[in-house]
Amino acid sequence: MKGMTIIVKTISSWVKLLIFLFGIYIVLFGHLTPGGGFAGGVIIASSYVLLMLAFGREFVEKNLSLTASSRLDCVGALMFVAIALVGMFYGAASFFWNFIHQQYLADRATEFKLVSAGIIPLCNIAIGLKVGASLFLVIFALSVFCNDFRCKGSARELM
Amino acid sequence: MSDIPLVLPAFVCIPLVAAFLLPILGSFGRKGRVVATALANLAALSLLAMSIASTNQFSVYNVGRWSIPLGINMVLDGFSALFLITVNLVSSAALLFSVRYMEQYTAKPKYLSLFMLMVAGMNGVVLTGDLFNLFVFLEVASIASYALVGFGCDDEQLEASFKYMVLGEVGSMFILLAIGLVYGATGMLNMAYISKAIQNNPTNVVLCFALALFIAGFGLKAALVPFHAWLPDAHSSAPAPISAMLSGILIKVLGVYALVRTIFSIFGISTTVGTLLVVLGVVNMVTGAFLAIGQGDLKRLLAYSSISQVGYIFLGIGLGGALLAAGASPVWASLAILGGLFHLLNHAVSKSLLFLTSGSVEMAAGTRQLDQLGGLAEKLPLTRASCAVASASIVGIPPFGGFWSKLILVIAAIGAGVYWAAALIVAVSVCTLIMYLKVHRYVFLGELSETRQQIKESRGSMAVAMICLACLCVFLGLVFLAPALRAELLEPAAKVLCDGVGYADKIMEFSKDMIVCAD
């Protein structure tokens, strides 16, 4: 993919930041408003997809390399398991125990504040990271395999 | 008692952490890949040690301290423990085998990651006490296996993987629809509470339909005969250690375990369903055996043989269930169930060993077509010996494990007065003997071709994995013969199935105690 016209390139270089920020907002406020880790992650990934469409695959690969995004993908999943595991060694000790809420927030009126609900915002961040990185990888792979119907070499390198 | 509840989530946690840690490690060059491989093996071995430690216990774990029926619980009973041991035994052997075998492929860290996800899914299916959670873990294990079947990325493998994926998802959708119907009819997702609700209202038409969907969906995962078409393709295209995992445990956990747990513990066994399982088992035994004899591809032959052996397991468990439901003497019923479960353990070990030997043959000779092989006995002595042991076990030759499980099945069938089933078990064993004699005749005996004079057997991890499983094939007979081992492993498992819907009372009683302790 070579990228599109200068109009598309200019507009998308303005819009990408807003989309990215909106994704972060959806992730962070996931426990208060509609949305959450998955929806926010998809929006974050879509800002990269916009770049991929406007500027071409090579440009995006320079920005966010495949190794980095696949590491981010794993880190997101590891974070989620780690949050669940910390509950196992904390206070009342149970897998997925909401230790922050029970320990610090239960007796304060934190409803509808950003810092509330204990581990749930943390889980949302982990899921957002995981979904954003993996969806980016999925679309990247699709764009590679799209060429693969014509020449068989490039997809083998990705595997 | 205090440290056991901690263990239950660990069966899912350890492989899950490993699955996401290994690709990160693997992305740091060669040394990282070596560390990742070592860690994966360590994780598999620790799971095996934990599953051995968890035999003959009963424990319930409420995830996040949400009490049932609101939260999800994990349940360890005798039936789960038997499957946990089987899963972790085969997965540690297959992982040890892949240390050397998977060097042929690129992207080993991704392979290890998918492998660990599959193990996490299977351990989750075995341990969960929540019907929807079972579906989630089932999907985790299935999706990892779809990717692993197509791991080689050749056209043939991708086609097999696609076929497997389409049929597997059809099965999953049946299961999801059934779970939705059960949830609609009872308002519960926890297995114990569903079971209670069904006992209060046993003749609900929606629930009968859900049971039929469960049998179709889990039957597809277990490759019961009308739904078996994906299995030979998928199991023969996958890399050898993955074929060992798929044939050895995946069809048993996703198919046999989930179906038997649903029928026995949730819906309660009836004579009709028991008879249906016997019929399906018999059809599987006969069809699988006849289709296997005609195969020209080593791994396809083994895959068809798996279909046939799953039939034995369903025959045993179904016969036991039908006898229980009919109120006949519980001695023969529990013996039939015990035979079925013991055959499951034997088949898991011997079939995974056979697939590992087929991998060794394919790696050395470069093909798995029976008519192009021959004379490999001198070149691959260890492979030949372990293949002989595994074949003897699966056919049912006296000192090996498979003999004892088939003997129990025959005795139970005769004791229950079902003489035709006993005769059929023996007859299909003869067919099995024919197909494995064919394997030995074509692969190991005969003339070695000129081009293969230089081939060598791979020593090291592959040999160690094969020898360990071959020793197990020999000693599994002891699990039945030694009373202590039998009381630890097999009898608790058979007892859970004989108790049937008593499962619900047991969990509720245990959970009641737990809530009192927490307060």
XYZ file of C-alpha atoms in Angstrom:
678
model
C 0.000 0.000 0.000
C 1.391 3.381 -0.980
C -1.029 5.665 0.845
C -3.660 8.075 -0.348
C -3.816 11.695 -1.554
C -2.442 14.656 0.360
C -5.942 15.701 1.490
C -6.534 12.394 3.220
C -3.044 12.427 4.684
C -3.412 15.910 6.179
C -6.857 15.316 7.638
C -5.953 11.962 9.117
C -2.792 13.345 10.707
C -5.049 15.814 12.575
C -7.751 13.325 13.416
C -5.559 10.431 14.555
C -4.662 12.109 17.836
C -8.288 12.836 18.669
C -9.284 9.250 17.955
C -6.423 7.996 20.101
C -7.422 10.283 22.977
C -11.057 9.275 22.650
C -9.975 5.623 22.905
C -8.052 6.353 26.087
C -11.081 8.173 27.496
C -13.355 5.210 26.774
C -10.889 2.849 28.473
C -10.415 5.014 31.576
C -14.122 5.738 32.089
C -15.154 2.177 31.273
C -16.474 1.539 34.763
C -18.654 4.662 34.739
C -19.975 5.132 31.214
C -20.795 2.793 28.331
C -17.676 1.288 26.826
C -14.683 -0.180 28.553
C -11.475 -1.987 27.808
C -12.629 -3.745 24.675
C -14.417 -0.825 23.043
C -11.607 1.590 23.928
C -8.980 -0.824 22.655
C -10.800 -1.117 19.345
C -10.875 2.687 19.013
C -7.159 2.953 19.820
C -6.399 0.297 17.207
C -8.612 2.095 14.699
C -6.470 5.228 14.946
C -3.577 3.108 13.714
C -5.766 1.568 11.024
C -6.548 5.101 9.795
C -2.830 5.795 9.560
C -2.318 2.511 7.749
C -4.977 3.396 5.184
C -3.770 6.961 4.680
C -0.003 6.557 4.762
C 0.559 2.909 3.891
C 1.711 -0.092 5.835
C 5.413 0.711 5.905
C 4.833 4.072 7.593
C 2.872 2.492 10.425
C 5.398 -0.285 10.814
C 8.063 2.365 11.415
C 5.888 3.971 14.107
C 4.876 0.815 15.937
C 6.959 -2.221 15.061
C 5.478 -5.705 14.976
C 7.683 -6.948 17.823
C 6.704 -4.007 20.001
C 3.003 -4.473 19.403
C 3.120 -8.213 19.968
C 4.988 -7.558 23.233
C 2.359 -4.977 24.237
C -0.296 -7.548 23.446
C 1.303 -10.039 25.832
C 1.919 -7.387 28.498
C -1.776 -6.500 28.465
C -2.792 -10.098 29.046
C -0.105 -10.557 31.695
C -1.332 -7.426 33.497
C -4.831 -8.850 33.634
C -3.631 -12.162 35.104
C -1.338 -10.290 37.494
C -4.229 -8.186 38.831
C -6.196 -11.378 39.429
C -3.200 -13.023 41.090
C -2.461 -10.098 43.419
C -5.918 -10.615 44.894
C -4.848 -14.114 45.807
C -2.079 -12.886 48.102
C -3.869 -9.886 49.538
C -6.083 -9.719 52.596
C -8.899 -12.204 52.225
C -6.965 -14.042 49.518
C -9.013 -15.179 46.582
C -8.392 -15.316 42.862
C -9.911 -12.142 41.287
C -10.536 -10.665 44.769
C -11.266 -6.958 44.343
C -8.587 -6.035 46.872
C -8.382 -2.287 46.187
C -12.079 -1.729 46.657
C -12.376 -3.842 49.791
C -9.187 -2.529 51.324
C -9.289 1.185 50.612
C -12.485 2.340 48.930
C -15.308 0.376 50.527
C -16.006 2.803 53.373
C -15.682 6.004 51.334
C -18.343 7.415 49.071
C -16.582 7.021 45.728
C -19.541 6.224 43.506
C -19.378 7.784 40.024
C -15.844 9.130 40.648
C -12.957 8.214 38.377
C -11.129 6.484 41.222
C -13.698 3.922 42.246
C -14.644 0.278 41.712
C -11.230 -1.035 42.817
C -9.508 -3.245 40.299
C -12.072 -2.793 37.530
C -10.443 0.301 35.933
C -7.080 -1.473 36.112
C -8.581 -4.505 34.376
C -10.038 -2.165 31.748
C -6.610 -0.677 31.072
C -5.097 -4.152 30.702
C -7.882 -5.233 28.342
C -7.565 -1.995 26.377
C -3.861 -2.608 25.873
C -4.441 -6.223 24.873
C -7.315 -5.536 22.488
C -5.667 -2.467 20.941
C -2.391 -4.252 20.244
C -3.929 -7.499 19.035
C -6.510 -5.831 16.786
C -3.725 -3.745 15.273
C -1.804 -6.980 14.630
C -4.872 -8.640 13.115
C -5.425 -5.793 10.658
C -1.723 -5.637 9.894
C -1.741 -9.366 9.134
C -4.816 -8.939 6.934
C -3.085 -6.232 4.923
C -0.038 -8.499 4.483
C -2.131 -11.498 3.484
C -4.049 -9.324 1.011
C -0.847 -9.154 -1.036
C -0.199 -12.813 -0.372
C -2.797 -13.858 -2.923
C -0.514 -12.440 -5.594
C 2.960 -13.249 -4.270
C 3.486 -15.996 -1.740
C 6.664 -14.740 -0.101
C 5.707 -11.954 2.255
C 3.257 -13.855 4.441
C 5.780 -16.594 5.128
C 8.148 -13.990 6.567
C 5.509 -12.827 9.006
C 4.828 -16.281 10.376
C -7.422 -28.370 53.690
C -6.322 -24.751 53.964
C -3.810 -24.791 51.131
C -5.881 -26.792 48.670
C -8.350 -24.045 47.632
C -5.393 -21.949 46.519
C -4.346 -24.656 44.090
C -7.497 -24.723 41.970
C -7.113 -21.395 40.092
C -3.402 -22.139 39.737
C -4.223 -24.915 37.266
C -5.528 -22.208 34.944
C -3.192 -19.385 36.065
C 0.148 -21.093 35.533
C -0.398 -22.018 31.875
C -2.099 -18.667 31.239
C 0.824 -16.671 32.638
C 3.218 -18.922 30.721
C 1.222 -18.452 27.510
C 1.724 -14.681 27.576
C 5.195 -14.602 29.127
C 6.809 -17.005 26.653
C 6.315 -14.944 23.461
C 7.863 -11.920 25.215
C 10.865 -13.991 26.256
C 11.001 -15.621 22.848
C 11.267 -12.263 21.104
C 14.712 -11.690 22.662
C 16.774 -13.803 20.294
C 18.088 -17.324 20.623
C 18.810 -17.302 24.347
C 15.310 -16.042 25.027
C 13.854 -18.951 23.047
C 15.888 -21.455 25.067
C 14.687 -19.885 28.327
C 11.097 -19.873 27.026
C 11.262 -23.575 26.149
C 12.718 -24.430 29.546
C 10.061 -22.377 31.342
C 7.269 -24.022 29.360
C 8.498 -27.463 30.348
C 8.852 -26.359 33.948
C 5.273 -25.069 33.926
C 3.968 -28.339 32.474
C 5.865 -30.400 35.030
C 4.665 -28.262 37.931
C 1.085 -28.699 36.710
C 1.640 -32.456 36.564
C 2.999 -32.469 40.146
C 0.033 -30.394 41.334
C -2.486 -32.623 39.623
C -0.923 -35.724 41.194
C -1.152 -34.007 44.588
C -4.827 -33.227 44.048
C -6.098 -36.807 43.659
C -8.854 -38.173 45.836
C -9.918 -34.842 47.298
C -13.019 -32.758 47.137
C -12.848 -29.019 47.153
C -14.784 -26.019 45.873
C -13.284 -22.609 45.191
C -15.341 -19.459 44.787
C -13.588 -17.132 42.356
C -13.367 -13.563 43.704
C -15.195 -14.733 46.863
C -18.546 -14.357 45.134
C -20.681 -17.129 46.546
C -22.662 -19.352 44.167
C -25.038 -19.021 42.327
C -23.920 -15.405 41.810
C -20.261 -16.093 41.183
C -18.236 -18.712 39.399
C -16.910 -21.667 41.326
C -14.272 -24.233 40.573
C -14.852 -27.803 41.668
C -12.297 -30.527 42.156
C -13.719 -34.007 42.596
C -12.539 -37.494 41.708
C -13.762 -37.259 38.112
C -11.981 -33.929 37.553
C -8.826 -35.209 39.218
C -8.588 -38.169 36.822
C -8.834 -35.813 33.838
C -6.401 -33.322 35.361
C -3.780 -36.046 35.684
C -4.419 -37.277 32.141
C -4.224 -33.771 30.663
C -1.074 -32.749 32.449
C 0.644 -36.096 31.921
C 0.162 -36.033 28.164
C 0.889 -32.319 27.873
C 4.214 -32.591 29.714
C 5.271 -35.485 27.489
C 4.175 -33.690 24.315
C 5.953 -30.515 25.372
C 9.151 -32.436 26.119
C 8.888 -34.039 22.685
C 8.406 -30.662 21.003
C 11.664 -29.268 22.441
C 13.522 -31.001 19.638
C 10.700 -31.685 17.188
C 9.527 -28.097 16.833
C 13.017 -26.952 15.818
C 11.870 -27.827 12.287
C 9.370 -24.975 12.397
C 9.937 -21.259 12.819
C 8.141 -19.257 15.516
C 8.586 -21.727 18.347
C 7.583 -19.176 21.046
C 4.201 -18.762 19.335
C 3.803 -22.525 19.323
C 4.600 -22.697 23.050
C 2.159 -19.870 23.726
C -0.702 -21.581 21.879
C 0.163 -24.899 23.512
C -0.045 -23.338 26.963
C -3.352 -21.634 26.110
C -4.728 -25.010 25.086
C -3.585 -26.540 28.394
C -5.138 -23.619 30.310
C -8.418 -24.122 28.471
C -8.496 -27.842 29.140
C -7.632 -27.487 32.831
C -10.355 -24.858 33.053
C -12.974 -27.099 31.419
C -12.120 -29.881 33.819
C -12.229 -27.724 36.955
C -15.061 -25.294 36.383
C -18.386 -25.655 38.135
C -20.191 -23.127 35.977
C -21.820 -24.008 32.695
C -21.036 -20.799 30.843
C -17.494 -20.763 32.167
C -17.146 -24.264 30.748
C -18.097 -22.903 27.340
C -15.511 -20.113 27.618
C -12.687 -22.488 28.506
C -13.859 -24.880 25.807
C -13.537 -22.083 23.265
C -10.080 -21.102 24.580
C -8.875 -24.674 24.121
C -10.602 -25.111 20.727
C -9.375 -21.859 19.205
C -5.810 -22.576 20.311
C -6.123 -26.008 18.715
C -7.455 -24.594 15.406
C -4.355 -22.434 15.183
C -2.057 -25.285 16.144
C -3.504 -27.648 13.524
C -2.605 -25.123 10.824
C 0.760 -24.331 12.382
C 2.810 -25.643 9.466
C 1.037 -23.203 7.069
C 1.077 -25.650 4.155
C -2.018 -25.705 1.958
C -3.107 -29.083 3.239
C -2.698 -28.066 6.871
C -4.537 -24.790 6.430
C -7.388 -26.621 4.724
C -7.607 -29.140 7.581
C -7.488 -26.312 10.090
C -10.280 -24.458 8.302
C -12.459 -27.541 8.122
C -11.810 -28.255 11.786
C -12.605 -24.655 12.682
C -15.904 -24.565 10.806
C -17.128 -27.865 12.219
C -15.778 -27.089 15.693
C -17.603 -23.769 15.749
C -20.839 -25.428 14.632
C -20.444 -27.698 17.648
C -19.692 -24.731 19.890
C -22.807 -22.936 18.679
C -24.936 -25.985 19.530
C -23.435 -25.894 23.014
C -23.985 -22.146 23.384
C -27.603 -22.470 22.248
C -28.113 -25.297 24.728
C -26.607 -23.208 27.540
C -28.908 -20.344 26.591
C -31.953 -22.648 26.697
C -30.904 -24.079 30.050
C -30.392 -20.572 31.423
C -33.785 -19.534 30.115
C -35.517 -22.549 31.620
C -33.824 -22.579 35.018
C -32.439 -19.063 35.511
C -29.104 -20.489 36.665
C -25.667 -21.028 35.184
C -24.071 -22.815 38.105
C -24.040 -26.552 37.455
C -25.129 -27.512 40.962
C -28.087 -25.111 40.949
C -29.121 -26.123 37.417
C -29.045 -29.717 38.529
C -31.334 -28.912 41.479
C -33.717 -26.980 39.241
C -33.881 -29.839 36.721
C -34.640 -32.361 39.451
C -37.561 -30.227 40.558
C -38.945 -30.042 37.025
C -37.706 -33.118 35.157
C -40.094 -33.193 32.194
C -39.487 -29.758 30.724
C -39.436 -30.006 26.910
C -36.951 -27.138 26.545
C -34.488 -28.947 28.778
C -34.842 -32.159 26.754
C -34.071 -30.176 23.618
C -31.082 -28.600 25.369
C -29.818 -32.052 26.307
C -30.084 -33.150 22.675
C -28.103 -30.055 21.629
C -25.484 -30.807 24.271
C -25.108 -34.360 22.974
C -24.719 -33.077 19.401
C -22.299 -30.290 20.340
C -20.053 -32.193 22.700
C -20.399 -35.241 20.450
C -18.958 -33.177 17.612
C -16.002 -32.250 19.810
C -15.572 -35.918 20.773
C -15.839 -37.040 17.119
C -18.852 -39.296 17.675
C -19.553 -40.975 14.369
C -21.983 -38.852 12.456
C -19.760 -35.864 13.354
C -16.332 -37.424 12.964
C -15.332 -36.122 9.528
C -13.036 -33.339 10.779
C -10.932 -35.538 13.017
C -8.783 -37.518 10.549
C -7.845 -34.361 8.629
C -7.124 -32.238 11.687
C -5.245 -34.875 13.654
C -3.092 -35.959 10.761
C -2.134 -32.453 9.579
C -1.057 -31.065 12.939
C 2.586 -31.275 14.079
C 3.134 -34.626 15.849
C 3.089 -33.386 19.480
C -0.129 -31.513 18.736
C -1.692 -34.620 17.185
C -0.755 -36.375 20.408
C -2.493 -33.645 22.420
C -5.581 -33.591 20.192
C -6.099 -37.336 20.021
C -4.790 -38.025 23.497
C -6.691 -35.479 25.532
C -8.468 -32.706 23.638
C -11.291 -34.875 22.279
C -11.613 -36.488 25.705
C -11.738 -33.282 27.717
C -13.911 -31.209 25.371
C -16.001 -34.166 24.299
C -16.102 -37.000 26.793
C -15.586 -35.031 30.017
C -17.971 -32.219 29.164
C -20.672 -34.554 27.820
C -20.438 -37.023 30.677
C -20.392 -34.241 33.273
C -23.446 -32.638 31.678
C -25.395 -35.858 31.401
C -24.490 -37.458 34.719
C -24.087 -34.517 37.082
C -26.481 -31.925 35.678
C -29.320 -33.646 33.834
C -29.138 -36.999 35.578
C -28.741 -40.188 33.597
C -31.781 -41.945 32.176
C -32.069 -45.311 30.476
C -32.714 -43.661 27.105
C -29.614 -41.480 27.238
C -27.500 -44.360 28.579
C -28.647 -46.595 25.728
C -27.989 -43.783 23.244
C -24.422 -43.495 24.532
C -23.957 -47.265 24.196
C -25.270 -47.188 20.614
C -23.072 -44.211 19.701
C -20.100 -45.946 21.318
C -20.683 -49.167 19.393
C -21.119 -47.318 16.084
C -17.900 -45.411 16.779
C -15.961 -48.553 17.641
C -16.960 -50.410 14.510
C -16.839 -47.518 12.023
C -13.521 -46.207 13.315
C -11.909 -49.630 13.209
C -13.059 -50.454 9.677
C -12.097 -47.045 8.312
C -8.691 -47.252 9.987
C -7.715 -50.552 8.407
C -7.962 -49.106 4.895
C -5.817 -46.016 5.485
C -2.525 -45.524 3.672
C -1.300 -42.603 5.767
C 0.203 -43.446 9.153
C -1.283 -40.504 11.036
C -4.719 -40.839 9.410
C -4.756 -44.480 10.470
C -3.980 -43.455 14.040
C -6.664 -40.760 13.898
C -9.346 -43.231 12.774
C -8.183 -45.572 15.496
C -8.870 -42.756 17.993
C -12.476 -42.619 16.791
C -12.726 -46.334 17.409
C -11.216 -46.106 20.899
C -13.462 -43.221 21.953
C -16.272 -45.659 21.210
C -14.977 -48.014 23.918
C -15.034 -45.159 26.433
C -18.609 -44.209 25.566
C -19.656 -47.865 25.564
C -18.326 -48.334 29.100
C -19.722 -45.125 30.538
C -23.051 -45.436 28.682
C -23.508 -49.046 29.768
C -22.835 -48.062 33.363
C -25.254 -45.171 33.098
C -28.009 -47.269 31.548
C -27.606 -49.894 34.282
C -27.689 -47.212 36.996
C -30.816 -45.633 35.562
C -32.522 -49.022 35.218
C -31.792 -49.699 38.885
C -29.831 -52.862 38.144
C -27.082 -54.014 40.484
C -24.677 -51.087 41.014
C -21.656 -53.423 41.058
C -21.711 -53.988 37.301
C -22.663 -50.388 36.593
C -19.728 -48.989 38.537
C -17.425 -51.605 37.005
C -18.505 -50.583 33.493
C -17.917 -46.886 34.274
C -14.575 -47.699 35.871
C -13.590 -49.676 32.767
C -14.566 -46.809 30.489
C -12.596 -44.269 32.515
C -9.591 -46.572 32.807
C -9.653 -47.120 29.068
C -9.689 -43.360 28.636
C -6.495 -43.065 30.678
C -4.848 -45.941 28.800
C -5.864 -44.614 25.433
C -4.640 -41.114 26.265
C -1.175 -42.454 27.074
C -0.851 -45.022 24.305
C -2.365 -42.944 21.502
C -0.261 -39.910 22.336
C 2.790 -42.169 22.346
C 1.791 -43.562 18.944
C 1.467 -40.050 17.519
C 4.849 -39.109 18.966
C 6.439 -42.162 17.320
C 4.752 -41.197 14.049
C 6.404 -37.794 14.425
C 9.753 -39.445 14.955
C 9.218 -41.605 11.854
C 8.136 -38.609 9.779
C 11.105 -36.547 10.930
C 13.582 -39.308 10.047
C 12.037 -40.595 6.829
C 10.367 -37.440 5.536
C 7.056 -39.110 4.736
C 4.201 -40.816 6.500
C 2.743 -42.755 3.571
C 2.796 -46.400 4.610
C 3.715 -47.740 1.157
C 6.777 -45.489 0.913
C 8.136 -46.493 4.337
C 9.676 -49.777 5.366
C 12.633 -51.348 7.104
C 13.012 -48.620 9.691
C 13.401 -51.113 12.558
C 17.225 -51.007 12.514
C 17.486 -47.272 12.032
C 14.925 -46.244 14.633
C 15.184 -48.884 17.399
C 13.762 -46.716 20.197
C 10.853 -45.516 18.093
C 10.114 -49.047 17.032
C 10.201 -50.363 20.602
C 7.951 -47.636 21.973
C 5.576 -48.003 19.040
C 5.365 -51.728 19.743
C 4.586 -51.110 23.422
C 1.909 -48.530 22.616
C 0.301 -50.733 19.953
C 0.273 -53.663 22.347
C -1.415 -51.510 24.959
C -4.050 -50.158 22.590
C -4.784 -53.590 21.113
C -5.023 -55.137 24.575
C -2.184 -57.605 24.970
C -1.954 -58.909 28.541
C 0.709 -57.173 30.604
C -0.075 -53.690 29.267
C -2.629 -51.192 30.539
C -5.048 -51.513 27.631
C -5.598 -55.183 28.309
C -6.889 -54.544 31.810
C -9.304 -51.827 30.793
C -10.770 -53.937 27.984
C -10.956 -56.906 30.352
C -12.963 -54.827 32.853
C -15.295 -53.695 30.075
C -15.833 -57.286 28.914
C -16.431 -58.525 32.471
C -18.875 -55.691 33.156
C -20.761 -56.361 29.918
C -21.033 -60.074 30.657
C -22.015 -59.410 34.263
C -24.762 -57.076 33.123
C -25.965 -59.672 30.621
C -25.134 -57.621 27.522
C -23.282 -60.443 25.768
C -23.290 -58.855 22.312
C -21.359 -55.851 23.642
C -18.742 -58.138 25.178
C -18.387 -60.001 21.891
C -18.130 -56.736 19.985
C -15.385 -55.415 22.277
C -13.322 -58.510 21.531
C -14.100 -58.414 17.801
C -13.102 -54.768 17.444
C -9.910 -55.536 19.365
C -9.066 -58.020 16.631
C -9.609 -55.292 14.014
C -7.351 -53.030 16.078
C -4.742 -55.769 16.105
C -4.936 -55.989 12.310
C -4.413 -52.251 11.831
C -1.435 -52.071 14.169
C 0.147 -55.169 12.610
C -0.227 -53.295 9.336
C 1.606 -50.306 10.832
C 4.480 -52.484 11.985
C 4.636 -54.437 8.753
C 4.792 -51.341 6.546
C 6.822 -48.977 8.703
C 9.355 -51.047 10.568
C 9.680 -54.369 8.710
C 10.515 -55.026 5.081
C 13.241 -53.509 2.938
C 14.882 -50.208 3.743
C 14.972 -48.069 0.622
C 18.347 -46.995 -0.825
C 17.747 -43.311 -0.163
C 17.218 -43.848 3.557
C 20.478 -45.595 4.433
C 21.784 -42.484 6.197
C 18.817 -41.576 8.392
C 19.331 -41.349 12.130
C 17.038 -41.445 15.112
C 16.762 -38.243 17.078
C 18.050 -38.739 20.621
C 17.538 -36.341 23.495
C 14.188 -34.892 24.421
C 12.171 -36.797 21.819
C 13.565 -40.128 22.966
C 13.045 -39.269 26.653
C 9.394 -38.324 26.054
C 8.741 -41.566 24.153
C 10.476 -43.740 26.766
C 8.547 -42.107 29.631
C 5.200 -42.738 27.936
C 6.213 -46.301 26.987
C 7.055 -47.037 30.645
C 3.672 -45.612 31.610
C 1.932 -47.916 29.116
C 3.527 -50.858 30.893
C 2.840 -49.661 34.409
C -0.698 -48.369 33.889
C -1.885 -51.930 34.426
C -0.766 -51.394 38.009
C -3.238 -48.530 38.452
C -5.954 -51.136 38.341
C -4.101 -54.016 39.933
C -2.649 -52.131 42.911
C -5.547 -51.463 45.303
C -3.990 -48.268 46.713
C -3.614 -46.614 43.317
C -7.051 -47.741 42.219
C -8.617 -46.255 45.350
C -6.735 -42.984 44.777
C -7.469 -42.451 41.118
C -10.108 -44.618 39.471
C -12.651 -45.379 42.175
C -13.274 -41.735 43.193
C -13.832 -40.907 39.529
C -16.283 -43.761 39.011
C -18.005 -42.898 42.284
C -18.707 -39.329 41.133
C -20.523 -40.677 38.083
C -22.390 -43.301 40.126
C -23.549 -40.574 42.520
C -24.934 -38.731 39.506
C -26.954 -35.688 40.532
C -25.741 -36.103 44.122
C -23.014 -33.765 42.835
C -25.275 -30.775 43.492
C -25.899 -31.632 47.148
C -22.200 -32.157 47.728
C -21.280 -28.743 46.326
C -24.044 -26.931 48.151
C -23.101 -28.536 51.444
C -19.454 -27.652 50.923
C -20.263 -24.065 49.925
C -22.478 -23.632 52.977
C -19.539 -24.568 55.228
C -17.304 -22.164 53.368
C -19.580 -19.169 53.860
C -19.807 -19.926 57.577
C -15.992 -20.033 57.757
C -15.667 -16.703 55.964
C -17.981 -14.949 58.407
